[in-house]
Short mmCIF file of C-alpha atoms in Angstrom, two decimals:
data_model
loop_
_atom_site.label_atom_id
_atom_site.label_comp_id
_atom_site.label_asym_id
_atom_site.label_seq_id
_atom_site.Cartn_x
_atom_site.Cartn_y
_atom_site.Cartn_z
CA MET A 1 89.68 106.82 95.48
CA THR A 2 90.42 104.35 98.27
CA GLY A 3 91.39 104.69 101.86
CA GLN A 4 92.73 102.96 104.92
CA ASP A 5 91.67 102.75 108.56
CA SER A 6 87.92 103.32 108.02
CA GLU A 7 87.71 106.70 109.71
CA VAL A 8 84.31 108.35 109.96
CA ALA A 9 85.24 110.74 107.13
CA SER A 10 86.19 107.77 104.88
CA VAL A 11 82.94 105.97 105.49
CA LYS A 12 80.97 109.16 104.84
CA SER A 13 82.86 109.53 101.54
CA ILE A 14 81.86 105.96 100.64
CA ILE A 15 78.20 106.74 101.39
CA ALA A 16 78.43 109.90 99.26
CA GLY A 17 79.95 107.94 96.35
CA GLU A 18 83.26 109.83 96.53
CA GLN A 19 85.33 106.84 97.65
CA ARG A 20 85.16 103.19 96.60
CA TYR A 21 86.36 101.42 99.72
CA THR A 22 88.47 101.61 102.84
CA VAL A 23 90.31 99.04 104.93
CA PHE A 24 89.12 98.49 108.48
CA LYS A 25 91.61 97.36 111.11
CA ASP A 26 90.01 97.49 114.52
CA THR A 27 92.53 99.48 116.62
CA ARG A 28 90.96 98.08 119.78
CA LEU A 29 91.98 94.60 118.68
CA LEU A 30 95.41 95.83 117.59
CA ALA A 31 96.00 97.49 120.95
CA ALA A 32 94.85 94.41 122.91
CA GLN A 33 97.16 92.12 120.94
CA THR A 34 100.06 94.54 121.34
CA ALA A 35 99.54 94.72 125.10
CA LYS A 36 99.36 90.92 125.31
CA MET A 37 102.60 90.55 123.37
CA VAL A 38 104.42 93.18 125.46
CA ASP A 39 103.21 91.47 128.65
CA GLU A 40 104.47 88.08 127.39
CA ALA A 41 107.86 89.61 126.49
CA ILE A 42 108.23 91.37 129.86
CA LYS A 43 107.42 88.11 131.68
CA GLY A 44 110.00 86.21 129.60
CA GLN A 45 107.26 84.07 128.06
CA LYS A 46 107.02 82.90 124.46
CA VAL A 47 105.45 85.79 122.53
CA ASP A 48 102.39 84.73 120.55
CA VAL A 49 102.92 85.31 116.79
CA ASN A 50 101.06 84.02 113.75
CA ASP A 51 103.41 85.04 110.94
CA THR A 52 107.06 84.03 110.67
CA THR A 53 107.60 84.52 106.94
CA THR A 54 106.25 87.84 105.71
CA TYR A 55 108.34 90.65 107.22
CA ASN A 56 111.97 90.44 106.26
CA ASN A 57 113.82 93.60 107.25
CA GLY A 58 116.96 92.66 105.31
CA VAL A 59 118.64 91.21 108.41
CA LYS A 60 116.09 88.64 109.50
CA VAL A 61 112.43 87.70 109.24
CA VAL A 62 110.62 89.56 112.04
CA PRO A 63 107.98 87.41 113.76
CA SER A 64 104.66 89.21 113.74
CA TYR A 65 101.03 88.86 114.75
CA LEU A 66 98.73 89.82 111.88
CA LEU A 67 95.06 90.60 112.35
CA THR A 68 92.68 90.18 109.42
CA PRO A 69 91.68 93.51 107.89
CA MET A 70 88.20 94.01 106.40
CA SER A 71 87.50 95.72 103.12
CA ILE A 72 84.62 98.19 103.66
CA ASP A 73 82.50 99.44 100.77
CA ILE A 74 78.99 100.73 100.09
CA ASN A 75 77.58 97.19 100.26
CA ASN A 76 78.87 96.21 103.68
CA TYR A 77 79.66 99.27 105.77
CA GLN A 78 76.40 99.12 107.77
CA ASN A 79 76.80 95.47 108.67
CA ASN A 80 80.42 95.87 109.75
CA TRP A 81 79.71 98.84 112.03
CA SER A 82 76.62 97.34 113.64
CA THR A 83 78.56 94.23 114.65
CA SER A 84 81.80 95.90 115.68
CA GLY A 85 80.47 99.04 117.32
CA TYR A 86 83.59 100.83 116.11
CA ILE A 87 81.60 103.61 114.48
CA LYS A 88 78.05 104.39 115.57
CA ALA A 89 75.31 104.92 112.93
CA ASP A 90 74.74 108.44 114.27
CA ASP A 91 78.37 109.32 113.53
CA LEU A 92 77.74 108.72 109.81
CA LYS A 93 74.92 111.22 109.44
#
């Protein structure tokens, strides 16, 4: 089994051997980037994007800003949480 978003329950399942991995996308970074882009758009500034080829909605390619997700598994979950602070070690007990 795999998962997405690295919720506490997902990481606990990895620790218990019930799940192989999950994908971590730090929602704090996603929210900050979204707010920055909205602010730029409201101010009539050029909106910062880093992808102009991936998302074609059938009408046009939609410029996007992609953040790098991290694959979390039994070998790296502790290191990723200690550096990001997204989930505290006590939450995984």
